[in-house]
Coordinates of C-alpha atoms in Angstrom, one line a residue:
Chain B
M1 CA -135.7 65.8 -30.7
I2 CA -135.2 64.1 -34.0
H3 CA -137.1 65.2 -37.2
T4 CA -135.9 64.2 -40.8
R5 CA -137.6 64.4 -43.9
G6 CA -136.3 62.5 -47.0
L7 CA -133.1 61.9 -45.4
A8 CA -130.9 59.8 -47.8
R9 CA -127.4 58.5 -48.2
S10 CA -125.7 57.0 -51.1
F11 CA -122.4 55.5 -51.8
R12 CA -120.3 55.0 -54.9
T13 CA -119.1 51.4 -55.0
R14 CA -117.6 49.2 -57.4
R15 CA -119.5 46.2 -59.1
G16 CA -117.4 44.3 -61.1
R17 CA -115.7 47.0 -63.3
E18 CA -118.5 49.3 -63.1
R19 CA -118.9 52.0 -60.5
V20 CA -122.4 52.1 -59.1
E21 CA -124.3 54.4 -56.9
V22 CA -125.6 52.4 -54.0
E23 CA -128.7 53.9 -51.9
A24 CA -127.9 52.8 -48.3
V25 CA -130.8 55.1 -46.8
A26 CA -133.5 56.0 -49.4
G27 CA -135.2 58.9 -47.9
V28 CA -136.5 58.5 -44.5
D29 CA -138.8 60.6 -42.4
I30 CA -138.2 60.2 -38.5
D31 CA -139.9 61.9 -35.6
V32 CA -138.7 61.6 -32.3
E33 CA -140.3 63.4 -29.4
R34 CA -138.6 64.5 -26.0
G35 CA -138.8 61.8 -23.5
E36 CA -139.3 59.0 -25.9
I37 CA -137.4 55.6 -26.3
V38 CA -137.4 54.8 -29.8
G39 CA -136.1 51.6 -31.3
F40 CA -134.6 51.2 -34.6
L41 CA -134.9 47.8 -36.0
G42 CA -133.6 46.1 -39.1
P43 CA -131.7 43.5 -40.5
N44 CA -128.0 43.9 -41.4
G45 CA -127.6 46.1 -44.2
A46 CA -130.9 47.6 -44.0
G47 CA -129.5 51.2 -43.4
K48 CA -129.6 51.3 -39.6
T49 CA -126.1 52.1 -39.2
T50 CA -126.0 54.7 -42.0
T51 CA -129.1 56.4 -40.4
L52 CA -127.6 56.5 -36.8
R53 CA -124.1 57.8 -38.4
M54 CA -125.8 60.7 -40.4
L55 CA -128.2 61.6 -37.0
T56 CA -124.8 61.7 -35.0
T57 CA -123.0 64.0 -37.7
L58 CA -120.4 61.0 -38.6
L59 CA -121.7 60.9 -42.2
K60 CA -122.9 63.7 -44.4
P61 CA -126.6 63.0 -46.0
T62 CA -126.8 63.1 -49.7
A63 CA -130.2 64.2 -49.8
G64 CA -133.0 65.4 -47.3
T65 CA -132.7 67.1 -44.0
A66 CA -132.7 66.1 -40.5
T67 CA -132.7 68.2 -37.2
V68 CA -131.2 66.9 -34.1
A69 CA -131.9 68.3 -30.7
G70 CA -133.0 71.4 -32.5
F71 CA -130.0 71.7 -35.0
D72 CA -129.4 70.9 -38.5
V73 CA -127.1 67.9 -38.9
A74 CA -125.6 69.3 -41.9
T75 CA -124.6 73.1 -41.0
Q76 CA -124.8 72.9 -37.3
A77 CA -122.7 69.7 -36.6
K78 CA -120.8 71.0 -33.6
Q79 CA -124.1 72.0 -32.0
V80 CA -125.7 68.6 -32.7
R81 CA -122.7 67.0 -31.1
S82 CA -122.5 69.1 -28.1
S83 CA -126.4 68.1 -27.5
I84 CA -126.2 64.4 -28.1
G85 CA -124.4 61.4 -26.6
Y86 CA -123.6 58.5 -28.7
V87 CA -122.7 54.9 -27.3
S88 CA -121.3 53.1 -30.5
Q89 CA -121.3 49.4 -30.7
S90 CA -117.4 49.4 -31.0
G91 CA -116.8 50.8 -27.7
S92 CA -115.2 54.1 -26.7
T93 CA -112.2 53.6 -24.4
S94 CA -108.5 52.5 -25.0
P95 CA -108.0 49.0 -23.3
E96 CA -105.0 49.9 -21.7
A97 CA -106.2 53.3 -20.3
R98 CA -108.0 53.8 -16.9
A99 CA -111.6 53.7 -16.7
G100 CA -112.3 56.8 -14.6
A101 CA -109.7 58.9 -16.5
E102 CA -111.1 57.8 -19.9
V103 CA -114.5 59.4 -18.6
V104 CA -113.1 62.6 -17.4
S105 CA -111.1 63.2 -20.7
H106 CA -114.0 62.5 -22.7
G107 CA -116.1 65.1 -20.5
R108 CA -113.2 67.6 -21.1
L109 CA -113.7 67.1 -24.9
Y110 CA -117.2 68.5 -24.3
G111 CA -115.7 71.6 -22.6
L112 CA -116.2 70.6 -19.1
S113 CA -113.7 71.8 -16.5
A114 CA -111.3 69.1 -14.9
A115 CA -113.1 69.4 -11.7
E116 CA -116.5 69.2 -13.2
A117 CA -115.5 66.4 -15.4
E118 CA -114.4 64.4 -12.5
R119 CA -117.5 65.2 -10.4
R120 CA -119.8 64.0 -13.1
A121 CA -117.6 60.7 -14.0
R122 CA -117.7 59.7 -10.3
E123 CA -121.5 60.4 -10.2
L124 CA -122.0 58.4 -13.3
F125 CA -119.7 55.5 -11.9
E126 CA -122.2 55.3 -8.8
Q127 CA -125.3 55.5 -10.9
L128 CA -124.3 52.8 -13.7
D129 CA -123.0 50.3 -10.5
L130 CA -119.3 50.9 -11.6
D131 CA -118.1 51.6 -8.0
G132 CA -114.5 50.5 -7.5
L133 CA -113.7 50.1 -11.0
W134 CA -112.4 53.9 -11.5
E135 CA -108.6 52.6 -11.9
R136 CA -109.4 49.4 -13.8
Q137 CA -108.2 49.0 -17.4
P138 CA -111.1 48.5 -19.7
R139 CA -109.4 45.2 -20.9
A140 CA -109.8 43.7 -17.4
M141 CA -113.5 44.7 -17.1
S142 CA -116.4 42.1 -17.9
G143 CA -118.5 42.8 -21.2
G144 CA -121.3 44.2 -19.2
Q145 CA -119.1 46.5 -17.3
R146 CA -117.5 48.0 -20.5
R147 CA -120.8 48.5 -22.2
R148 CA -122.0 50.4 -18.9
L149 CA -118.5 52.4 -19.1
D150 CA -119.4 53.3 -22.8
I151 CA -122.8 54.7 -21.3
A152 CA -121.0 56.6 -18.8
M153 CA -118.6 58.1 -21.6
G154 CA -121.9 59.0 -23.7
L155 CA -123.6 60.7 -20.9
V156 CA -120.6 62.5 -19.2
H157 CA -121.9 65.9 -20.5
H158 CA -125.8 65.6 -19.7
P159 CA -126.9 65.2 -23.3
A160 CA -130.7 65.5 -23.7
L161 CA -130.7 62.8 -26.4
V162 CA -128.6 59.5 -26.4
F163 CA -128.1 57.1 -29.3
L164 CA -127.2 53.7 -28.5
D165 CA -126.0 51.4 -31.2
E166 CA -126.7 47.8 -30.5
P167 CA -126.3 48.4 -26.6
T168 CA -126.5 44.7 -25.4
T169 CA -125.0 42.8 -28.5
G170 CA -122.8 40.2 -27.1
L171 CA -123.9 40.4 -23.4
D172 CA -125.0 37.4 -21.3
P173 CA -128.8 37.6 -20.3
Q174 CA -128.0 38.8 -16.7
A175 CA -125.9 41.7 -18.0
R176 CA -128.6 42.5 -20.7
A177 CA -131.4 43.0 -18.0
N178 CA -129.2 44.8 -15.9
L179 CA -128.3 47.2 -18.9
W180 CA -132.1 47.3 -19.7
Q181 CA -132.6 48.9 -16.3
H182 CA -130.4 51.5 -16.7
I183 CA -131.4 52.5 -20.3
A184 CA -135.0 52.7 -18.8
A185 CA -133.5 55.0 -16.1
L186 CA -132.2 57.3 -18.7
R187 CA -135.9 58.4 -19.2
S188 CA -137.4 57.7 -15.9
E189 CA -134.7 59.4 -13.8
R190 CA -133.3 62.0 -16.2
G191 CA -136.1 62.7 -18.6
G192 CA -133.8 62.1 -21.5
T193 CA -134.7 60.6 -25.0
V194 CA -133.4 57.6 -26.3
F195 CA -132.8 56.2 -29.8
L196 CA -131.5 52.6 -30.0
T197 CA -130.8 50.3 -32.8
T198 CA -131.3 46.6 -31.8
H199 CA -131.1 43.3 -33.4
Y200 CA -132.9 41.8 -30.2
L201 CA -136.8 41.9 -30.7
D202 CA -137.4 41.3 -26.9
E203 CA -135.2 44.3 -26.3
A204 CA -137.1 46.5 -28.4
D205 CA -140.3 45.1 -27.1
A206 CA -139.2 45.7 -23.4
L207 CA -137.8 49.0 -23.7
C208 CA -139.1 50.9 -26.6
D209 CA -142.3 53.2 -26.7
R210 CA -142.2 53.1 -30.3
I211 CA -140.4 51.1 -33.0
L212 CA -139.4 51.8 -36.4
V213 CA -138.6 49.1 -38.8
I214 CA -136.0 49.8 -41.7
D215 CA -135.8 47.6 -44.7
H216 CA -133.7 48.4 -47.9
G217 CA -133.3 51.9 -46.6
R218 CA -136.7 52.6 -46.2
I219 CA -139.0 52.9 -42.9
V220 CA -141.5 49.8 -43.5
A221 CA -143.4 50.3 -40.2
G222 CA -143.6 52.6 -37.1
D223 CA -145.6 52.3 -34.2
T224 CA -145.7 51.0 -30.6
P225 CA -144.7 47.6 -30.0
D226 CA -148.5 46.3 -29.3
A227 CA -150.0 48.2 -32.1
L228 CA -147.5 46.7 -34.6
K229 CA -148.0 43.4 -33.2
R230 CA -151.8 44.0 -33.5
Q231 CA -151.6 45.6 -37.0
V232 CA -149.6 42.8 -38.6
A233 CA -150.2 39.6 -37.0
G234 CA -153.1 39.3 -34.6
D235 CA -153.0 36.6 -31.6
L236 CA -152.7 33.1 -32.5
V237 CA -155.6 31.1 -30.7
E238 CA -155.3 27.2 -30.8
L239 CA -158.4 25.1 -29.8
T240 CA -157.6 21.4 -29.1
V241 CA -161.1 19.6 -28.8
A242 CA -161.7 16.6 -26.6
D243 CA -163.8 14.8 -29.6
P244 CA -161.7 15.2 -33.1
A245 CA -165.2 14.8 -34.7
R246 CA -166.4 18.2 -33.5
V247 CA -163.0 20.2 -34.6
G248 CA -165.0 21.6 -37.5
R249 CA -167.5 23.4 -35.1
A250 CA -164.5 24.7 -33.4
A251 CA -163.0 26.1 -36.3
E252 CA -166.4 27.9 -37.2
A253 CA -166.5 29.6 -33.7
L254 CA -162.9 30.7 -34.3
A255 CA -163.7 32.0 -38.0
A256 CA -166.8 33.9 -36.6
L257 CA -164.1 36.3 -34.8
A258 CA -162.1 36.9 -37.8
P259 CA -164.5 37.7 -40.7
G260 CA -163.2 36.2 -43.9
Q261 CA -160.7 34.2 -42.7
T262 CA -160.6 30.3 -42.3
A263 CA -159.3 28.6 -39.5
E264 CA -156.6 25.9 -40.0
V265 CA -157.8 22.3 -38.8
E266 CA -155.4 19.6 -38.1
E267 CA -156.2 16.4 -36.0
G268 CA -158.4 17.9 -33.5
V269 CA -156.7 21.2 -33.3
A270 CA -158.2 24.3 -35.0
R271 CA -156.0 27.6 -35.0
L272 CA -156.5 31.1 -36.4
R273 CA -155.1 34.6 -35.7
I274 CA -157.5 36.8 -34.3
P275 CA -157.1 40.4 -33.6
D276 CA -157.0 41.3 -29.8
A277 CA -157.7 37.6 -28.8
G278 CA -158.0 38.5 -25.1
R279 CA -161.1 40.3 -25.5
E280 CA -162.9 37.8 -27.6
L281 CA -161.8 34.9 -25.6
A282 CA -164.8 34.9 -23.0
G283 CA -167.1 35.0 -25.9
L284 CA -165.6 32.3 -27.8
L285 CA -165.7 29.9 -24.5
R286 CA -169.3 30.6 -24.2
A287 CA -170.2 29.9 -27.5
L288 CA -168.3 26.6 -27.7
D289 CA -169.8 25.8 -24.3
R290 CA -173.3 26.4 -25.9
D291 CA -172.8 24.2 -28.7
G292 CA -171.2 21.5 -26.3
V293 CA -167.8 21.5 -27.8
E294 CA -165.7 20.2 -25.0
L295 CA -162.0 21.5 -25.2
E296 CA -159.0 19.6 -24.1
S297 CA -156.9 22.8 -24.2
I298 CA -156.8 26.4 -25.3
E299 CA -153.8 28.2 -26.1
V300 CA -153.5 31.8 -27.0
R301 CA -150.0 33.1 -28.2
R302 CA -149.4 36.8 -28.5
P303 CA -147.5 37.7 -31.7
T304 CA -143.8 38.4 -31.2
L305 CA -141.9 41.1 -33.0
D306 CA -140.3 38.6 -35.0
D307 CA -143.6 37.8 -36.4
V308 CA -144.2 41.5 -37.4
F309 CA -140.7 41.4 -38.8
L310 CA -141.4 38.5 -40.8
S311 CA -144.5 39.8 -42.3
L312 CA -143.0 43.2 -43.2
T313 CA -139.7 42.3 -44.6
G314 CA -140.2 38.5 -45.7
R315 CA -137.4 37.2 -43.4
S316 CA -137.1 36.5 -39.6
L317 CA -134.7 38.8 -37.7
R318 CA -133.8 35.6 -35.8
E319 CA -132.1 34.5 -38.6
E320 CA -130.3 37.7 -39.1
E321 CA -129.2 37.3 -35.3
T322 CA -127.9 33.8 -36.0
A323 CA -126.1 35.1 -39.2
A324 CA -124.7 38.2 -37.4
Chain G
M1 CA -108.6 79.3 -30.5
S2 CA -108.3 78.8 -26.6
A3 CA -111.1 76.0 -27.0
F4 CA -108.6 74.4 -29.8
I5 CA -105.5 74.7 -27.5
R6 CA -107.4 73.3 -24.6
E7 CA -108.7 70.3 -26.9
T8 CA -105.3 69.6 -28.3
W9 CA -104.1 69.5 -24.6
V10 CA -106.8 67.1 -23.4
V11 CA -105.8 64.9 -26.1
F12 CA -102.2 65.2 -25.5
A13 CA -102.6 64.5 -21.8
R14 CA -104.8 61.6 -22.4
Q15 CA -102.4 60.0 -24.8
M16 CA -99.3 60.7 -22.8
G17 CA -101.0 59.3 -19.6
I18 CA -101.6 55.9 -21.6
A19 CA -98.0 55.9 -23.0
L20 CA -96.7 56.3 -19.4
R21 CA -98.4 53.6 -18.2
N22 CA -97.0 51.5 -20.9
P23 CA -93.4 52.8 -21.4
A24 CA -92.1 49.7 -23.1
W25 CA -92.8 51.2 -26.6
V26 CA -90.6 54.2 -25.9
L27 CA -88.0 51.7 -24.7
I28 CA -88.2 49.5 -27.6
G29 CA -88.2 52.8 -30.1
L30 CA -84.8 53.7 -28.4
A31 CA -83.3 50.3 -28.4
Q32 CA -82.5 50.4 -32.3
P33 CA -80.5 53.5 -32.3
I34 CA -78.7 52.7 -29.0
L35 CA -77.6 49.4 -30.7
Y36 CA -76.5 51.1 -33.6
L37 CA -74.5 53.5 -31.5
V38 CA -72.9 50.5 -29.4
L39 CA -72.4 48.1 -32.0
F40 CA -71.7 50.2 -35.1
G41 CA -70.4 53.2 -33.8
P42 CA -66.7 51.5 -32.8
L43 CA -66.4 50.5 -36.3
L44 CA -66.7 54.1 -37.5
E45 CA -64.2 55.5 -35.1
P46 CA -61.1 54.7 -36.9
L47 CA -62.7 56.0 -40.3
A48 CA -63.5 59.5 -39.0
G49 CA -60.6 61.1 -40.8
T50 CA -62.0 59.4 -43.9
F51 CA -65.1 61.9 -43.6
G52 CA -63.3 64.8 -42.9
A53 CA -64.0 64.8 -39.2
D54 CA -62.2 64.7 -35.8
N55 CA -65.1 62.9 -34.0
A56 CA -66.9 60.0 -35.5
Y57 CA -69.9 60.2 -33.4
A58 CA -70.5 63.9 -34.5
I59 CA -71.1 62.2 -37.9
F60 CA -73.0 59.3 -36.6
V61 CA -75.1 60.6 -34.0
P62 CA -77.2 63.3 -36.2
G63 CA -77.7 60.3 -38.6
L64 CA -79.1 58.3 -35.7
L65 CA -81.4 61.1 -34.8
V66 CA -82.9 61.4 -37.8
Q67 CA -83.4 57.6 -38.2
L68 CA -85.3 57.9 -34.8
G69 CA -87.3 60.8 -36.1
L70 CA -88.3 58.8 -39.1
F71 CA -88.7 55.1 -37.9
G72 CA -90.2 56.0 -34.5
A73 CA -92.7 58.4 -35.8
L74 CA -93.8 56.5 -38.7
F75 CA -94.9 53.7 -36.6
A76 CA -97.0 56.1 -34.4
G77 CA -100.1 55.5 -36.4
F78 CA -100.4 51.9 -35.3
S79 CA -101.6 52.9 -31.9
L80 CA -104.0 54.9 -33.8
I81 CA -105.3 51.6 -35.6
S82 CA -106.0 50.0 -32.3
E83 CA -107.8 53.0 -30.9
W84 CA -109.8 53.1 -34.0
R85 CA -110.7 49.4 -33.5
A86 CA -111.6 50.0 -29.8
G87 CA -114.2 52.7 -31.1
V88 CA -112.1 55.8 -29.4
V89 CA -111.7 57.5 -32.7
E90 CA -115.3 57.5 -33.3
A91 CA -116.3 58.2 -29.8
E92 CA -113.9 61.3 -30.0
R93 CA -115.4 62.4 -33.5
V94 CA -119.0 62.6 -32.2
T95 CA -117.6 65.1 -29.2
P96 CA -117.7 69.0 -30.4
A97 CA -113.9 68.8 -30.3
S98 CA -111.9 70.1 -33.4
R99 CA -110.8 67.2 -35.6
T100 CA -107.3 68.9 -36.0
A101 CA -106.9 69.0 -32.4
L102 CA -107.6 65.1 -32.2
L103 CA -104.7 64.9 -34.5
L104 CA -102.3 67.4 -33.1
G105 CA -102.8 66.1 -29.5
R106 CA -101.4 62.6 -30.8
I107 CA -98.5 64.3 -32.8
L108 CA -97.7 66.2 -29.7
R109 CA -97.3 63.2 -27.8
D110 CA -95.2 61.5 -30.4
V111 CA -92.8 64.6 -30.3
V112 CA -92.4 64.7 -26.6
Q113 CA -91.5 60.7 -26.7
L114 CA -89.0 61.6 -29.7
L115 CA -87.5 64.4 -27.8
V116 CA -86.8 62.3 -24.6
Q117 CA -85.5 59.5 -27.1
G118 CA -83.2 62.2 -28.7
V119 CA -81.9 63.5 -25.5
V120 CA -81.1 60.0 -24.3
L121 CA -79.5 59.0 -27.7
I122 CA -77.3 62.3 -27.5
A123 CA -76.5 61.5 -23.7
V124 CA -75.2 58.0 -24.7
G125 CA -73.2 59.2 -27.5
Y126 CA -71.4 61.8 -25.4
L127 CA -70.5 58.9 -23.1
F128 CA -69.2 57.0 -26.4
G129 CA -66.9 60.1 -27.2
L130 CA -69.4 62.5 -29.0
R131 CA -68.1 66.0 -28.9
A132 CA -70.0 68.8 -30.7
S133 CA -71.4 72.2 -30.5
I134 CA -74.2 72.4 -27.7
G135 CA -76.1 74.9 -29.9
G136 CA -75.9 72.8 -32.8
M137 CA -77.0 69.6 -30.9
L138 CA -80.1 71.6 -29.8
F139 CA -80.6 72.6 -33.4
G140 CA -80.2 69.3 -34.6
L141 CA -82.6 68.0 -32.1
L142 CA -85.3 70.7 -33.1
L143 CA -84.9 69.6 -36.8
T144 CA -85.4 65.9 -35.8
L145 CA -88.6 67.1 -33.9
L146 CA -90.0 69.0 -36.9
L147 CA -89.2 65.9 -39.1
G148 CA -90.8 63.6 -36.6
A149 CA -93.9 65.7 -36.3
A150 CA -94.4 65.3 -40.2
C151 CA -93.8 61.6 -40.0
A152 CA -96.2 61.3 -37.1
A153 CA -99.0 63.0 -38.9
A154 CA -98.2 61.2 -41.9
S155 CA -98.3 57.9 -40.1
N156 CA -101.5 58.8 -38.4
A157 CA -103.1 59.9 -41.4
L158 CA -102.0 56.6 -43.2
A159 CA -103.3 54.5 -40.2
L160 CA -106.9 56.2 -40.4
T161 CA -106.8 55.7 -44.4
T162 CA -105.6 52.2 -44.2
K163 CA -107.0 51.0 -40.9
S164 CA -105.0 48.0 -41.1
E165 CA -101.5 47.1 -39.6
D166 CA -101.0 44.4 -42.4
V167 CA -101.2 47.1 -45.1
M168 CA -99.2 49.8 -43.0
A169 CA -96.3 48.0 -42.1
P170 CA -95.1 46.9 -45.5
L171 CA -96.0 50.3 -47.0
I172 CA -94.0 52.0 -44.2
N173 CA -90.9 49.8 -44.8
S174 CA -91.0 50.1 -48.6
V175 CA -90.7 53.9 -48.3
A176 CA -88.5 54.2 -45.1
L177 CA -85.8 51.6 -46.2
P178 CA -84.7 53.4 -49.4
V179 CA -85.0 56.8 -47.7
I180 CA -82.7 55.7 -44.9
L181 CA -80.0 53.9 -47.3
L182 CA -80.0 57.1 -49.6
S183 CA -80.2 59.8 -47.1
G184 CA -76.5 59.1 -45.6
I185 CA -77.9 58.2 -42.0
L186 CA -75.2 55.5 -41.5
L187 CA -72.4 57.0 -43.6
P188 CA -72.0 60.1 -45.4
M189 CA -73.0 59.8 -49.0
S190 CA -69.9 61.8 -50.0
L191 CA -68.1 58.4 -49.6
G192 CA -70.2 56.7 -52.4
P193 CA -69.7 57.0 -56.3
Q194 CA -71.2 60.1 -58.2
W195 CA -74.4 58.3 -59.4
L196 CA -75.4 57.5 -55.8
Q197 CA -74.7 61.2 -54.7
I198 CA -77.0 62.3 -57.4
V199 CA -79.8 60.2 -56.4
S200 CA -79.4 61.0 -52.7
D201 CA -79.6 64.8 -53.6
L202 CA -83.2 64.0 -54.7
I203 CA -84.0 62.8 -51.0
P204 CA -85.0 65.7 -48.9
I205 CA -84.0 63.8 -45.6
K206 CA -80.5 63.7 -46.9
H207 CA -80.4 67.5 -46.8
I208 CA -81.8 67.3 -43.1
V209 CA -79.0 65.0 -42.2
T210 CA -76.3 66.9 -43.7
A211 CA -77.7 70.2 -42.0
I212 CA -77.7 68.4 -38.9
R213 CA -74.1 67.3 -39.3
A214 CA -72.9 70.7 -40.1
A215 CA -75.0 72.0 -37.1
F216 CA -73.0 69.6 -34.9
A217 CA -69.9 70.8 -36.1
G218 CA -71.1 74.1 -35.4
D219 CA -71.2 75.4 -38.9
F220 CA -74.3 77.3 -39.2
G221 CA -74.2 78.3 -43.1
L222 CA -76.0 77.5 -46.1
T223 CA -76.1 74.0 -45.6
V224 CA -78.0 74.3 -42.3
L225 CA -80.3 76.7 -43.9
W226 CA -81.1 74.5 -47.0
G227 CA -81.6 71.6 -44.6
S228 CA -83.9 73.7 -42.2
L229 CA -85.9 74.8 -45.3
W230 CA -86.5 71.0 -46.3
A231 CA -87.3 70.2 -42.6
I232 CA -90.0 73.0 -42.5
A233 CA -91.3 72.2 -45.9
I234 CA -91.8 68.4 -44.9
F235 CA -93.4 69.5 -41.6
V236 CA -95.8 71.6 -43.2
V237 CA -96.7 69.2 -45.8
G238 CA -96.8 66.2 -43.2
I239 CA -99.3 68.4 -40.8
W240 CA -101.5 69.5 -43.8
A241 CA -102.0 66.0 -45.1
G242 CA -102.5 64.6 -41.5
T243 CA -105.2 67.2 -40.9
R244 CA -107.0 66.9 -44.1
T245 CA -107.6 63.3 -43.5
F246 CA -108.5 63.8 -40.0
R247 CA -111.1 66.4 -41.1
K248 CA -112.5 64.1 -43.7
E249 CA -115.9 63.0 -43.1
N250 CA -115.6 59.2 -43.3
A251 CA -112.1 58.8 -41.8

């Protein structure tokens, strides 16, 4: 559905008195197959939006190639636009317009007849829980309703591929969870492909089959959320022993599971990151039992995507969230 | 071509729908020339002879028409800025619709609003005593619409370039005010000293105002032809500039 090779975009900008060329996206290779939900993760200024704008034909690449839904973004922009839906972060409807009329009018820009556009818009209102809001002005709708209206705008022409730019930014937890269901349904009920950018790691984790991490204009990792977590961080296992004098033995048992690593020891607690701790846990407990090490507690914490992000880019995405 | 016309129509219909639900702006736009007509017109009545005219309003209404075309349309771009902020412009630009249609649909809305305002202005002028050639008034309206379309296109292009009301408002005022003063909208420039007349000859809008006054008087001679050529030239340049901006990738 999306295939890019060496896709790059640079901008000319002024730094002091000099005009300099800034490379926002420095040659990315992306492959997204039909029916996938792929998350595009990165801090502000990493190149997320620039990449998205190139893939949606809003910006021309300065180097490399990209085909979207089988069409070249540079030479077949019109065909690309007919095949994709785009839900921008900034919205898509006038605050003073009527919600239903906005979706119908948008459908007509895709070539649907007035009757067809209205039928489709009413169907989407029903599917996206917008019943009864047909005549409502977007400015009188809640944040969650407006986002669902934006999604209806993006889906009105039955696109095979949908781009969602930060779909749940600014929504309350309930509205986010509700929107996640609708995004997941894009694939499960319609067989669609979704490419979404997000700041929220839990969102990428919950929704995406695969995650691409971009930093400084380059893709620094791409895999399933689980594989990314395993690959980079491992699970954190924390053993609190009943007798602090035996903590050394607990640390040795932990280290045996992660060759070449040493457990961190602190006041009766030994902790170490172990790949796939779930599988090792039973053996670990047996070994400790054999050695007569009594445990007060055991805690296994699966790595979050934030851990992944931190190890890949050297900074936490949560800090970005706060700053954003 | 049919797709292009259909897309222009869809954009126009959407814009008209929004404007009709909020007609306050059309009324506010009309308030200024009507106030001029009501509060300034009577002052001109005794001076009609000085202009070489029997009917002061046949001199004054053409000026107000052009003022409406200039001011009303130059501010049309403001609604585009709020649409851009709401993400509407970007959402439209990822559809396969022609980008020129996205502009022309909006200009068409501005032209229809201008037509309504122009007709109301002439009608109110009639109530005050305006008497002029019917053909001339229709022709004057047509030139006003050409000028308005050009100004609306330029205003939309400016809106998409600046994306800021704070930048746009002083920019428009700094252009429109000298143009209005120098094009003889309120009083014919022939009343002024020669240097002022020479300067005003350099302002294309002045020739349009003069042409509309001549048309109102039923005098379809060279003056009308010259003014019409200016109106067409301004229309072509305005639409070209607007279309060019709308087609730019980063607009």
